[in-house]
Coordinates of C-alpha atoms in Angstrom, one line a residue:
Chain A
M1 CA -28.5 -21.5 17.2
S2 CA -27.6 -22.1 13.5
L3 CA -24.2 -23.1 12.2
V4 CA -22.7 -20.2 10.1
Y5 CA -19.3 -21.5 9.3
Q6 CA -17.3 -24.6 10.0
G7 CA -13.5 -24.0 10.1
K8 CA -10.4 -25.9 11.0
T9 CA -9.9 -24.4 14.4
K10 CA -13.4 -23.3 15.2
D11 CA -17.1 -23.5 14.3
V12 CA -19.2 -20.3 14.2
F13 CA -22.9 -20.3 15.3
K14 CA -25.5 -17.5 15.1
R15 CA -27.3 -16.9 18.4
A16 CA -30.9 -16.0 18.8
D17 CA -29.8 -12.6 20.2
G18 CA -28.0 -11.8 16.9
N19 CA -24.5 -12.3 18.3
L20 CA -22.1 -15.1 17.1
E21 CA -20.5 -17.9 19.1
F22 CA -17.1 -19.2 18.3
H23 CA -16.7 -22.9 19.4
F24 CA -12.9 -23.5 19.4
K25 CA -11.8 -27.0 18.6
D26 CA -8.8 -29.1 19.6
D27 CA -8.2 -30.0 15.9
A28 CA -4.7 -29.1 14.8
T29 CA -3.1 -28.8 11.4
G30 CA 0.2 -30.3 10.3
Y31 CA 1.6 -33.3 8.3
L32 CA 2.0 -37.0 8.9
S33 CA 5.5 -38.5 9.4
D34 CA 5.5 -42.3 9.6
G35 CA 1.8 -42.2 10.2
K36 CA 2.2 -39.9 13.2
P37 CA 0.9 -36.3 13.2
V38 CA 3.5 -33.6 13.3
F39 CA 1.6 -30.4 14.3
N40 CA 2.5 -27.2 12.4
A41 CA 0.3 -24.2 12.0
G42 CA 1.9 -23.5 8.6
Y43 CA 0.0 -26.4 7.2
D44 CA -3.6 -26.5 6.1
K45 CA -4.6 -30.1 6.8
V46 CA -6.0 -31.2 10.2
V47 CA -3.9 -34.2 11.2
G48 CA -5.0 -34.8 14.8
Q49 CA -6.0 -33.1 18.0
I50 CA -4.2 -31.4 20.8
P51 CA -6.3 -31.8 24.0
G52 CA -7.1 -28.4 25.5
K53 CA -6.1 -26.4 22.4
G54 CA -9.6 -25.0 21.8
K55 CA -10.0 -23.9 25.4
I56 CA -6.5 -22.3 25.4
S57 CA -7.2 -20.4 22.2
C58 CA -10.5 -19.1 23.7
K59 CA -9.0 -18.1 27.0
F60 CA -5.9 -16.5 25.3
T61 CA -8.2 -14.4 23.1
E62 CA -10.4 -13.5 26.1
Y63 CA -7.4 -12.4 28.1
F64 CA -6.1 -10.1 25.5
F65 CA -9.4 -8.8 24.1
K66 CA -10.4 -7.7 27.6
L67 CA -7.0 -6.0 28.1
F68 CA -7.3 -4.2 24.7
E69 CA -10.9 -3.0 25.6
E70 CA -9.6 -1.6 28.9
K71 CA -7.0 0.3 26.9
G72 CA -9.6 1.7 24.5
I73 CA -9.1 -0.6 21.5
P74 CA -12.5 -1.7 20.2
T75 CA -13.1 -5.4 19.7
D76 CA -16.0 -7.6 18.9
F77 CA -15.8 -9.4 22.3
V78 CA -19.0 -9.9 24.3
G79 CA -18.1 -12.6 26.8
I80 CA -17.4 -16.3 27.4
G81 CA -20.2 -18.7 26.5
S82 CA -21.7 -21.8 28.1
A83 CA -18.4 -23.7 27.9
P84 CA -14.7 -22.6 28.4
N85 CA -14.1 -23.1 24.6
V86 CA -17.0 -20.8 23.6
M87 CA -16.6 -17.1 22.9
I88 CA -19.5 -14.7 22.2
V89 CA -18.9 -11.8 19.8
R90 CA -20.8 -9.1 18.1
P91 CA -21.3 -9.6 14.3
S92 CA -18.9 -7.8 12.0
N93 CA -18.4 -7.6 8.3
L94 CA -15.0 -8.7 7.0
L95 CA -13.0 -5.8 5.5
G96 CA -12.7 -6.2 1.8
V97 CA -14.0 -5.4 -1.7
A98 CA -16.4 -7.4 -3.8
N99 CA -15.2 -8.4 -7.3
Q100 CA -16.1 -5.5 -9.6
A101 CA -14.6 -7.1 -12.7
G102 CA -16.5 -10.4 -13.0
Q103 CA -16.2 -10.3 -16.8
Y104 CA -12.4 -10.6 -16.6
K105 CA -10.8 -14.0 -16.2
G106 CA -8.7 -14.1 -13.0
S107 CA -10.6 -11.2 -11.3
D108 CA -11.5 -11.9 -7.7
E109 CA -12.8 -10.4 -4.5
V110 CA -10.3 -9.3 -1.9
Y111 CA -11.5 -10.0 1.7
G112 CA -10.1 -10.5 5.1
L113 CA -7.8 -7.6 6.3
E114 CA -5.1 -8.4 8.8
T115 CA -2.4 -6.3 10.4
V116 CA 1.0 -7.8 11.2
F117 CA 3.2 -6.2 13.8
R118 CA 6.9 -6.9 13.8
N119 CA 9.1 -6.3 16.8
E120 CA 12.1 -8.0 15.2
V121 CA 13.5 -8.8 11.8
M122 CA 12.2 -12.3 11.0
G123 CA 9.9 -14.2 8.6
S124 CA 8.6 -12.6 5.3
W125 CA 10.0 -9.2 6.3
W126 CA 13.5 -10.5 6.0
R127 CA 12.7 -12.6 3.0
R128 CA 11.4 -9.5 1.2
Y129 CA 14.1 -7.1 2.5
P130 CA 17.1 -9.4 3.2
V131 CA 19.3 -6.6 4.2
Q132 CA 19.0 -6.3 8.0
V133 CA 20.5 -8.7 10.6
P134 CA 17.8 -11.2 11.7
G135 CA 16.7 -10.6 15.2
K136 CA 17.3 -6.8 15.0
R137 CA 14.7 -4.8 16.9
I138 CA 12.3 -3.0 14.6
A139 CA 8.8 -1.5 14.9
V140 CA 6.7 -2.1 11.8
V141 CA 3.0 -2.6 11.0
E142 CA 1.9 -4.1 7.7
F143 CA -1.5 -4.8 6.2
Y144 CA -2.4 -8.0 4.4
A145 CA -5.5 -9.3 2.7
K146 CA -6.1 -13.0 2.9
G147 CA -5.0 -14.8 -0.3
K148 CA -7.2 -17.4 -2.0
A149 CA -6.5 -21.0 -1.2
G150 CA -3.1 -21.9 -2.7
E151 CA -2.1 -18.2 -3.1
P152 CA 0.0 -16.2 -0.7
D153 CA -1.5 -13.4 1.4
I154 CA -1.6 -10.1 -0.4
L155 CA 0.6 -7.3 0.8
M156 CA -1.5 -4.1 0.9
V157 CA 0.3 -0.9 0.5
D158 CA -1.3 2.0 2.4
D159 CA -2.6 3.7 -0.7
A160 CA -4.2 0.5 -1.9
L161 CA -6.4 0.2 1.2
V162 CA -7.9 3.6 0.5
Q163 CA -7.9 3.4 -3.3
L164 CA -9.7 0.0 -3.3
G165 CA -12.2 1.4 -0.7
M166 CA -11.4 -1.0 2.1
M167 CA -11.0 1.8 4.7
S168 CA -10.6 5.5 4.8
Q169 CA -7.3 7.2 5.4
T170 CA -8.4 8.1 9.0
E171 CA -9.4 4.5 9.6
L172 CA -6.1 3.3 8.2
E173 CA -4.1 5.5 10.5
A174 CA -6.3 4.5 13.5
T175 CA -5.9 0.8 12.7
K176 CA -2.2 1.2 12.3
S177 CA -1.8 3.0 15.6
R178 CA -4.0 0.5 17.4
T179 CA -1.8 -2.3 16.1
V180 CA 1.3 -0.5 17.4
Q181 CA -0.5 -0.2 20.8
I182 CA -1.4 -3.9 20.7
A183 CA 2.2 -4.9 19.8
K184 CA 3.4 -2.9 22.9
L185 CA 0.8 -4.4 25.2
M186 CA 1.4 -7.9 24.1
Y187 CA 5.1 -7.5 24.2
D188 CA 5.0 -6.4 27.8
E189 CA 2.6 -9.2 28.8
F190 CA 4.9 -11.8 27.3
M191 CA 8.0 -10.2 28.7
K192 CA 6.6 -10.2 32.2
R193 CA 6.3 -14.0 31.9
G194 CA 9.8 -14.5 30.5
F195 CA 8.9 -14.7 26.8
H196 CA 10.0 -12.5 24.0
L197 CA 7.3 -11.7 21.4
V198 CA 8.8 -11.4 17.9
D199 CA 5.7 -10.8 15.7
G200 CA 2.0 -11.5 15.4
K201 CA -1.1 -10.9 13.3
M202 CA -4.7 -10.0 13.9
E203 CA -7.8 -9.5 11.9
W204 CA -10.0 -6.4 11.7
G205 CA -13.7 -6.1 10.7
R206 CA -16.5 -3.5 10.6
D207 CA -19.0 -3.7 13.4
Q208 CA -22.4 -4.4 11.8
K209 CA -24.2 -2.0 14.1
T210 CA -21.8 0.9 14.5
G211 CA -19.8 0.7 11.3
Q212 CA -16.7 1.1 13.4
I213 CA -13.5 -0.9 12.6
V214 CA -12.9 -3.3 15.4
L215 CA -10.5 -6.2 16.2
I216 CA -12.3 -9.4 15.3
D217 CA -11.8 -13.2 15.0
D218 CA -9.5 -14.7 17.6
L219 CA -5.9 -14.4 18.6
S220 CA -4.6 -17.8 17.7
P221 CA -1.5 -18.5 19.9
D222 CA 0.2 -20.2 16.9
T223 CA 0.1 -17.1 14.8
F224 CA 2.5 -15.3 17.2
R225 CA 6.2 -16.0 17.2
V226 CA 7.3 -16.2 20.8
C227 CA 10.9 -16.9 21.9
E228 CA 12.2 -18.5 25.0
N229 CA 15.9 -18.6 26.0
F230 CA 16.4 -15.3 24.4
D231 CA 19.0 -12.6 25.2
L232 CA 18.4 -9.0 24.3
D233 CA 20.7 -6.0 24.4
E234 CA 19.6 -2.6 25.8
E235 CA 17.9 -1.6 22.6
G236 CA 16.0 -4.9 22.3
N237 CA 18.1 -6.5 19.6
C238 CA 18.5 -10.2 19.8
K239 CA 22.1 -11.0 21.0
V240 CA 22.0 -14.8 20.3
H241 CA 20.7 -14.5 16.7
E242 CA 23.7 -16.3 15.2
Q243 CA 23.1 -19.3 17.5
C244 CA 19.3 -19.2 17.1
I245 CA 18.4 -18.0 13.6
M246 CA 19.2 -19.9 10.4
T247 CA 18.7 -18.6 6.9
D248 CA 19.1 -20.2 3.5
Y249 CA 18.9 -19.4 -0.1
K250 CA 18.4 -22.4 -2.3
Q251 CA 16.8 -23.8 -5.4
S252 CA 14.4 -26.5 -4.3
A253 CA 13.9 -29.5 -6.6
K254 CA 11.0 -31.9 -7.2
F255 CA 11.0 -35.2 -9.0
V256 CA 8.3 -35.9 -11.6
K257 CA 7.7 -39.3 -13.1
C258 CA 8.1 -39.7 -16.8
S259 CA 4.7 -40.9 -18.2
N260 CA 6.1 -43.2 -20.9
C261 CA 9.0 -44.6 -18.9
R262 CA 9.9 -45.4 -15.3
D263 CA 12.4 -42.6 -15.0
F264 CA 12.1 -39.6 -12.6
V265 CA 13.0 -36.2 -13.9
E266 CA 14.4 -33.6 -11.5
I267 CA 12.8 -30.2 -11.8
K268 CA 14.7 -27.3 -10.4
E269 CA 12.4 -24.6 -8.9
D270 CA 13.2 -20.9 -8.3
F271 CA 15.7 -19.9 -5.7
K272 CA 14.0 -19.1 -2.4
R273 CA 15.0 -17.5 0.9
T274 CA 14.1 -19.2 4.1
I275 CA 14.5 -18.1 7.7
E276 CA 13.9 -20.1 10.9
A277 CA 14.6 -19.6 14.6
K278 CA 15.3 -22.4 17.1
N279 CA 13.9 -20.7 20.2
I280 CA 10.4 -20.2 18.9
L281 CA 7.5 -21.8 20.7
S282 CA 5.6 -23.8 18.2
A283 CA 2.0 -24.9 18.2
D284 CA 2.9 -28.4 19.3
P285 CA 1.5 -29.6 22.6
A286 CA 4.7 -28.5 24.6
G287 CA 4.7 -24.9 23.3
L288 CA 1.0 -24.5 23.8
K289 CA 1.3 -25.9 27.4
K290 CA 4.1 -23.4 28.2
L291 CA 1.9 -20.5 27.1
A292 CA -1.1 -21.8 28.9
E293 CA 0.8 -22.1 32.1
A294 CA 2.4 -18.7 31.8
F295 CA -1.0 -17.0 31.2
K296 CA -2.9 -19.4 33.6
L297 CA -5.3 -20.4 30.8
E298 CA -5.9 -23.9 32.0
I299 CA -9.0 -24.4 34.1
Chain B
M1 CA 36.5 10.7 -19.5
S2 CA 36.4 7.3 -18.0
L3 CA 33.8 4.6 -18.5
V4 CA 31.9 4.0 -15.2
Y5 CA 29.2 1.6 -16.3
Q6 CA 28.2 -0.2 -19.5
G7 CA 24.5 -0.9 -19.7
K8 CA 22.0 -2.3 -22.2
T9 CA 20.5 1.1 -23.1
K10 CA 23.3 3.4 -22.2
D11 CA 27.0 3.7 -21.3
V12 CA 27.9 6.0 -18.4
F13 CA 31.2 8.1 -18.4
K14 CA 32.7 10.2 -15.7
R15 CA 33.7 13.7 -16.9
A16 CA 36.8 15.7 -15.8
D17 CA 34.4 18.3 -14.2
G18 CA 33.0 15.5 -11.9
N19 CA 29.7 15.2 -13.7
L20 CA 28.5 12.1 -15.5
E21 CA 27.6 11.6 -19.2
F22 CA 24.9 9.1 -20.3
H23 CA 25.6 7.9 -23.9
F24 CA 22.2 6.4 -25.0
K25 CA 22.4 3.5 -27.4
D26 CA 20.2 2.3 -30.2
D27 CA 20.4 -1.3 -28.7
A28 CA 17.0 -2.8 -27.9
T29 CA 16.0 -5.8 -25.9
G30 CA 13.6 -8.5 -27.0
Y31 CA 13.6 -12.1 -28.3
L32 CA 14.3 -13.8 -31.6
S33 CA 11.5 -15.3 -33.7
D34 CA 12.6 -17.2 -36.8
G35 CA 15.9 -15.5 -36.4
K36 CA 14.4 -12.0 -36.6
P37 CA 14.4 -9.7 -33.6
V38 CA 11.1 -8.9 -31.9
F39 CA 11.6 -5.9 -29.6
N40 CA 10.1 -6.0 -26.2
A41 CA 11.3 -3.9 -23.2
G42 CA 10.1 -6.7 -20.9
Y43 CA 13.1 -8.9 -22.0
D44 CA 16.6 -8.6 -20.8
K45 CA 18.6 -9.6 -23.9
V46 CA 19.7 -7.2 -26.6
V47 CA 18.5 -8.6 -29.9
G48 CA 19.2 -5.7 -32.3
Q49 CA 19.1 -2.0 -32.8
I50 CA 16.3 0.5 -33.4
P51 CA 17.9 3.4 -35.3
G52 CA 17.4 6.7 -33.4
K53 CA 16.3 5.0 -30.2
G54 CA 19.2 6.4 -28.2
K55 CA 18.7 9.9 -29.4
I56 CA 14.9 9.7 -28.7
S57 CA 15.5 8.4 -25.1
C58 CA 17.9 11.3 -24.5
K59 CA 15.6 14.0 -25.9
F60 CA 12.5 12.5 -24.2
T61 CA 14.3 12.7 -20.8
E62 CA 15.6 16.2 -21.6
Y63 CA 12.1 17.4 -22.5
F64 CA 10.5 16.2 -19.2
F65 CA 13.4 16.8 -16.8
K66 CA 13.5 20.5 -18.0
L67 CA 9.7 20.7 -17.5
F68 CA 10.0 19.1 -14.0
E69 CA 12.8 21.5 -13.0
E70 CA 10.6 24.5 -14.1
K71 CA 7.9 23.1 -11.8
G72 CA 10.2 22.8 -8.9
I73 CA 11.0 19.1 -9.0
P74 CA 14.7 18.6 -8.5
T75 CA 16.5 16.4 -11.0
D76 CA 20.2 15.5 -11.8
F77 CA 19.9 17.1 -15.2
V78 CA 22.7 19.5 -16.3
G79 CA 22.4 19.6 -20.1
I80 CA 22.8 17.9 -23.4
G81 CA 26.4 16.9 -24.3
S82 CA 28.4 16.9 -27.5
A83 CA 26.0 14.7 -29.4
P84 CA 22.2 14.5 -29.4
N85 CA 22.3 11.1 -27.6
V86 CA 24.5 12.4 -24.8
M87 CA 23.1 13.8 -21.5
I88 CA 25.2 15.4 -18.7
V89 CA 24.0 14.8 -15.1
R90 CA 25.2 15.6 -11.6
P91 CA 26.5 12.5 -9.7
S92 CA 24.0 11.0 -7.3
N93 CA 24.1 8.0 -5.0
L94 CA 21.4 5.3 -5.6
L95 CA 18.9 5.1 -2.7
G96 CA 19.3 1.8 -0.8
V97 CA 20.9 -0.1 2.0
A98 CA 24.1 -2.0 2.1
N99 CA 23.9 -5.6 3.3
Q100 CA 24.2 -5.6 7.1
A101 CA 23.8 -9.4 7.5
G102 CA 26.6 -10.8 5.3
Q103 CA 27.0 -13.8 7.6
Y104 CA 23.5 -15.0 6.7
K105 CA 23.0 -17.0 3.5
G106 CA 20.5 -15.2 1.2
S107 CA 21.2 -11.8 2.7
D108 CA 21.7 -9.0 0.2
E109 CA 21.9 -5.3 -0.4
V110 CA 18.7 -3.5 -1.5
Y111 CA 19.5 -0.7 -4.0
G112 CA 17.8 1.3 -6.7
L113 CA 14.6 3.0 -5.5
E114 CA 11.9 3.7 -8.1
T115 CA 8.4 5.2 -7.8
V116 CA 5.6 4.0 -10.0
F117 CA 2.5 6.2 -10.7
R118 CA -0.7 4.6 -11.9
N119 CA -3.4 6.6 -13.5
E120 CA -5.4 3.5 -14.4
V121 CA -5.9 -0.1 -13.2
M122 CA -3.4 -2.2 -15.2
G123 CA -0.3 -4.4 -14.9
S124 CA 0.9 -5.6 -11.5
W125 CA -1.6 -3.5 -9.6
W126 CA -4.4 -5.5 -11.1
R127 CA -2.5 -8.8 -10.8
R128 CA -2.0 -8.1 -7.1
Y129 CA -5.5 -6.7 -6.4
P130 CA -7.6 -8.3 -9.1
V131 CA -10.8 -6.7 -7.8
Q132 CA -11.2 -3.5 -9.9
V133 CA -12.2 -3.1 -13.5
P134 CA -9.1 -2.8 -15.7
G135 CA -8.9 0.6 -17.2
K136 CA -10.6 2.3 -14.2
R137 CA -9.1 5.6 -13.3
I138 CA -7.1 5.6 -10.1
A139 CA -4.3 7.8 -8.6
V140 CA -1.7 5.7 -6.9
V141 CA 2.1 5.9 -6.2
E142 CA 4.1 2.9 -5.2
F143 CA 7.7 2.4 -4.2
Y144 CA 9.9 -0.4 -5.6
A145 CA 13.5 -1.4 -5.0
K146 CA 15.2 -3.1 -7.9
G147 CA 15.2 -6.9 -7.6
K148 CA 18.4 -8.9 -8.2
A149 CA 18.8 -10.4 -11.7
G150 CA 16.2 -13.1 -12.0
E151 CA 14.1 -11.9 -9.0
P152 CA 11.1 -9.5 -9.3
D153 CA 11.3 -5.9 -8.1
I154 CA 10.7 -5.6 -4.4
L155 CA 7.5 -3.8 -3.3
M156 CA 8.4 -1.3 -0.6
V157 CA 5.7 -0.5 1.9
D158 CA 6.0 3.1 3.3
D159 CA 7.2 1.9 6.7
A160 CA 10.0 -0.2 5.2
L161 CA 11.6 2.8 3.5
V162 CA 12.0 4.6 6.8
Q163 CA 12.7 1.5 8.9
L164 CA 15.4 0.3 6.6
G165 CA 16.9 3.8 6.5
M166 CA 16.4 4.4 2.8
M167 CA 14.8 7.8 3.4
S168 CA 13.2 9.8 6.1
Q169 CA 9.4 10.1 6.6
T170 CA 9.7 13.7 5.3
E171 CA 11.6 12.6 2.2
L172 CA 9.2 9.8 1.6
E173 CA 6.2 12.2 1.6
A174 CA 8.1 14.7 -0.6
T175 CA 9.1 12.0 -3.1
K176 CA 5.5 10.7 -3.2
S177 CA 4.0 14.1 -3.8
R178 CA 6.6 14.8 -6.5
T179 CA 5.7 11.6 -8.2
V180 CA 2.0 12.7 -8.1
Q181 CA 3.0 16.0 -9.6
I182 CA 5.0 14.2 -12.3
A183 CA 2.1 11.9 -13.1
K184 CA -0.1 14.9 -13.6
L185 CA 2.4 16.9 -15.7
M186 CA 3.2 13.9 -18.0
Y187 CA -0.5 12.9 -18.3
D188 CA -1.3 16.4 -19.5
E189 CA 1.6 16.5 -21.9
F190 CA 0.6 13.2 -23.5
M191 CA -3.1 14.1 -23.6
K192 CA -2.3 17.3 -25.4
R193 CA -0.8 15.2 -28.2
G194 CA -3.6 12.7 -28.3
F195 CA -2.2 10.0 -26.1
H196 CA -3.5 8.6 -22.8
L197 CA -0.7 7.9 -20.2
V198 CA -1.6 4.8 -18.2
D199 CA 1.4 4.4 -15.8
G200 CA 5.1 4.9 -15.6
K201 CA 8.1 4.6 -13.4
M202 CA 11.2 6.7 -12.5
E203 CA 14.2 6.4 -10.3
W204 CA 15.3 8.6 -7.4
G205 CA 18.8 9.2 -6.0
R206 CA 20.6 11.3 -3.5
D207 CA 22.6 14.2 -4.9
Q208 CA 26.2 13.7 -3.9
K209 CA 26.8 17.4 -3.1
T210 CA 23.6 18.5 -1.5
G211 CA 22.3 15.2 0.0
Q212 CA 18.9 16.1 -1.5
I213 CA 16.7 13.4 -3.1
V214 CA 16.4 14.1 -6.8
L215 CA 15.0 12.4 -9.9
I216 CA 17.8 10.5 -11.6
D217 CA 18.6 8.2 -14.5
D218 CA 16.5 8.6 -17.6
L219 CA 12.9 8.4 -18.5
S220 CA 12.9 5.5 -20.9
P221 CA 9.9 5.8 -23.2
D222 CA 9.3 2.0 -23.1
T223 CA 8.7 2.1 -19.3
F224 CA 5.6 4.2 -19.8
R225 CA 2.3 2.6 -20.8
V226 CA 0.8 4.9 -23.4
C227 CA -2.5 4.3 -25.1
E228 CA -3.7 5.4 -28.5
N229 CA -7.3 4.9 -29.8
F230 CA -8.6 5.3 -26.3
D231 CA -12.0 6.6 -25.1
L232 CA -12.4 8.0 -21.7
D233 CA -15.5 8.9 -19.7
E234 CA -15.8 12.2 -17.8
E235 CA -14.1 10.7 -14.8
G236 CA -11.2 9.4 -16.9
N237 CA -12.2 5.8 -16.8
C238 CA -11.4 3.8 -20.0
K239 CA -14.7 3.2 -21.9
V240 CA -13.3 0.6 -24.3
H241 CA -11.6 -1.6 -21.8
E242 CA -13.6 -4.7 -22.8
Q243 CA -12.4 -4.3 -26.4
C244 CA -8.8 -3.4 -25.5
I245 CA -7.8 -5.2 -22.3
M246 CA -7.5 -9.0 -22.0
T247 CA -6.8 -10.8 -18.7
D248 CA -6.1 -14.5 -18.1
Y249 CA -5.6 -16.8 -15.2
K250 CA -3.9 -20.0 -16.1
Q251 CA -1.4 -22.6 -15.2
S252 CA 1.6 -22.4 -17.5
A253 CA 3.4 -25.6 -18.4
K254 CA 6.9 -26.4 -19.5
F255 CA 8.3 -29.6 -21.0
V256 CA 11.4 -31.1 -19.5
K257 CA 13.3 -33.9 -21.2
C258 CA 13.8 -37.1 -19.4
S259 CA 17.5 -37.8 -19.0
N260 CA 17.4 -41.5 -19.5
C261 CA 14.9 -41.7 -22.2
R262 CA 13.7 -39.5 -25.1
D263 CA 10.4 -38.6 -23.5
F264 CA 9.3 -35.2 -22.5
V265 CA 7.6 -34.6 -19.2
E266 CA 5.0 -31.9 -18.8
I267 CA 5.5 -29.8 -15.7
K268 CA 2.6 -27.7 -14.6
E269 CA 3.6 -24.4 -13.0
D270 CA 1.6 -22.2 -10.6
F271 CA -1.6 -20.4 -11.7
K272 CA -0.8 -16.9 -12.8
R273 CA -2.8 -13.8 -13.7
T274 CA -1.9 -11.9 -16.8
I275 CA -3.2 -8.6 -18.1
E276 CA -2.5 -7.0 -21.5
A277 CA -3.9 -4.1 -23.5
K278 CA -4.1 -3.8 -27.3
N279 CA -3.9 0.0 -27.5
I280 CA -0.5 0.3 -25.8
L281 CA 2.4 1.8 -27.8
S282 CA 5.3 -0.6 -27.5
A283 CA 9.0 -0.1 -27.8
D284 CA 9.0 -1.4 -31.3
P285 CA 10.1 1.1 -34.0
A286 CA 6.6 2.1 -34.9
G287 CA 5.6 3.1 -31.3
L288 CA 8.8 4.9 -30.7
K289 CA 8.4 6.8 -33.9
K290 CA 4.9 8.0 -33.0
L291 CA 6.2 9.3 -29.6
A292 CA 9.2 11.0 -31.3
E293 CA 6.9 12.7 -33.8
A294 CA 4.4 13.8 -31.1
F295 CA 7.1 15.3 -28.9
K296 CA 9.2 16.5 -31.9
L297 CA 12.2 14.5 -30.6
E298 CA 13.8 13.8 -34.0
I299 CA 16.5 16.2 -35.2

């Protein structure tokens, strides 16, 4: 086996039979506070390990990819490998477009197509369209391409996917309706176990043999917003949103040191909307453990 | 007649018969350089007047709104008023959604729905998806809601329009296909006169009497990118893009004065893509005059 890619959450190997192996790791990202790691999937830097995390990610993905396959949604899943943190998948190409404008400064490739499903008004949906009550039940699918390091993910309007040649109109509609189906399946699976699934994202690729668009990569538990202690009305709207969800709109500031003196200069940045919910399971050991117990992912 | 709204480019009056009158002004936005106005539609501040601008905007809108009506595209146009810079329109409601989440900080209404058509890779399309050769022929329609002062316009994915209740799926598809039709009609009208229409935007509203979605506001010449001295291949791709279009990707910097000393501190901002074309007619008097002559808008 040869190492293909070394990532923060998994290493990828090429097998002799042509398939790939994902080796999930216990490494977790976050930041340091007083020298101690605070785990947070929103950060890029590995600050420590959460024992069992790799195994749980692997089993979580296995659980759902098998369910999706049963329901007719194609995935790259082949099976579990020689250890419980190892998953075998068929090779796929990332969906994207090579840079066609290399002579232009700032031109770039666009690769890595994800769909996001939203069962509830939260996150960047509310920040972009701050008009609805947070926690309100919605049913939306969006497409994103992965942004370059340091740049945000790129919102893909439907027309752009076809116009840029990332997928055909038929593939777009199939991928959207499969994401709707996945949202429903996952929502029900979480609800059965006493959790409310708010939103989540997944990546799609093109199977190298068949050319078909399939669900790829892994379902990382920390990319799903999952609520506990929720209370929903008959239509699925969150009833405790005012106790649980906090928003803000403020101008952040940073302090920059004057080079010729010892003074600090305060720099006001743009106004930004933020939205956070208290009842969300995070990627910290406690949240992950709750998920693992609910889905019986520990071995 | 009562004044309803006083804007930078026009004042709006309510007529006794219930219709509205747009009184287009010669005022033009831009910035001052050595005390002299440099006109640029991208700026928000009125820095002077371009004689005839109001009349040209009015006649330009009249020319195209009449053409669109002939071709079956509904508009709010009634007729020209008592002066050549006055247009009479039926009252419409802006498309949008009232703020439903007033108790949340940062919540806001979303109003003012525009479509953008793109015949060519340029502007924010390239900045968002910097993968295609600038000047390449495309055919795309996007929806935007107007951003609040100081915030950028809000890209509306198709699902959001329906989910937020701005329009129905049927209305969305009709508005999109009408924008495609407008793009084609305007492209041909410009091409006949020796100009190449790159992209443009227009606003839609809901007719207060019929509830139908109609083209509203005015077609401001300076919101259309129009090329002269162009050279297109058989498929409509720009052949002189490398001589005409310049892109960049750089970190801008600003200098902030230290409060306790007399030193300036350099603040690096985020990396940004820019794209500009030399052959674009601008809103300056010369560009506007060329358009007016081509469409015989002077009286």
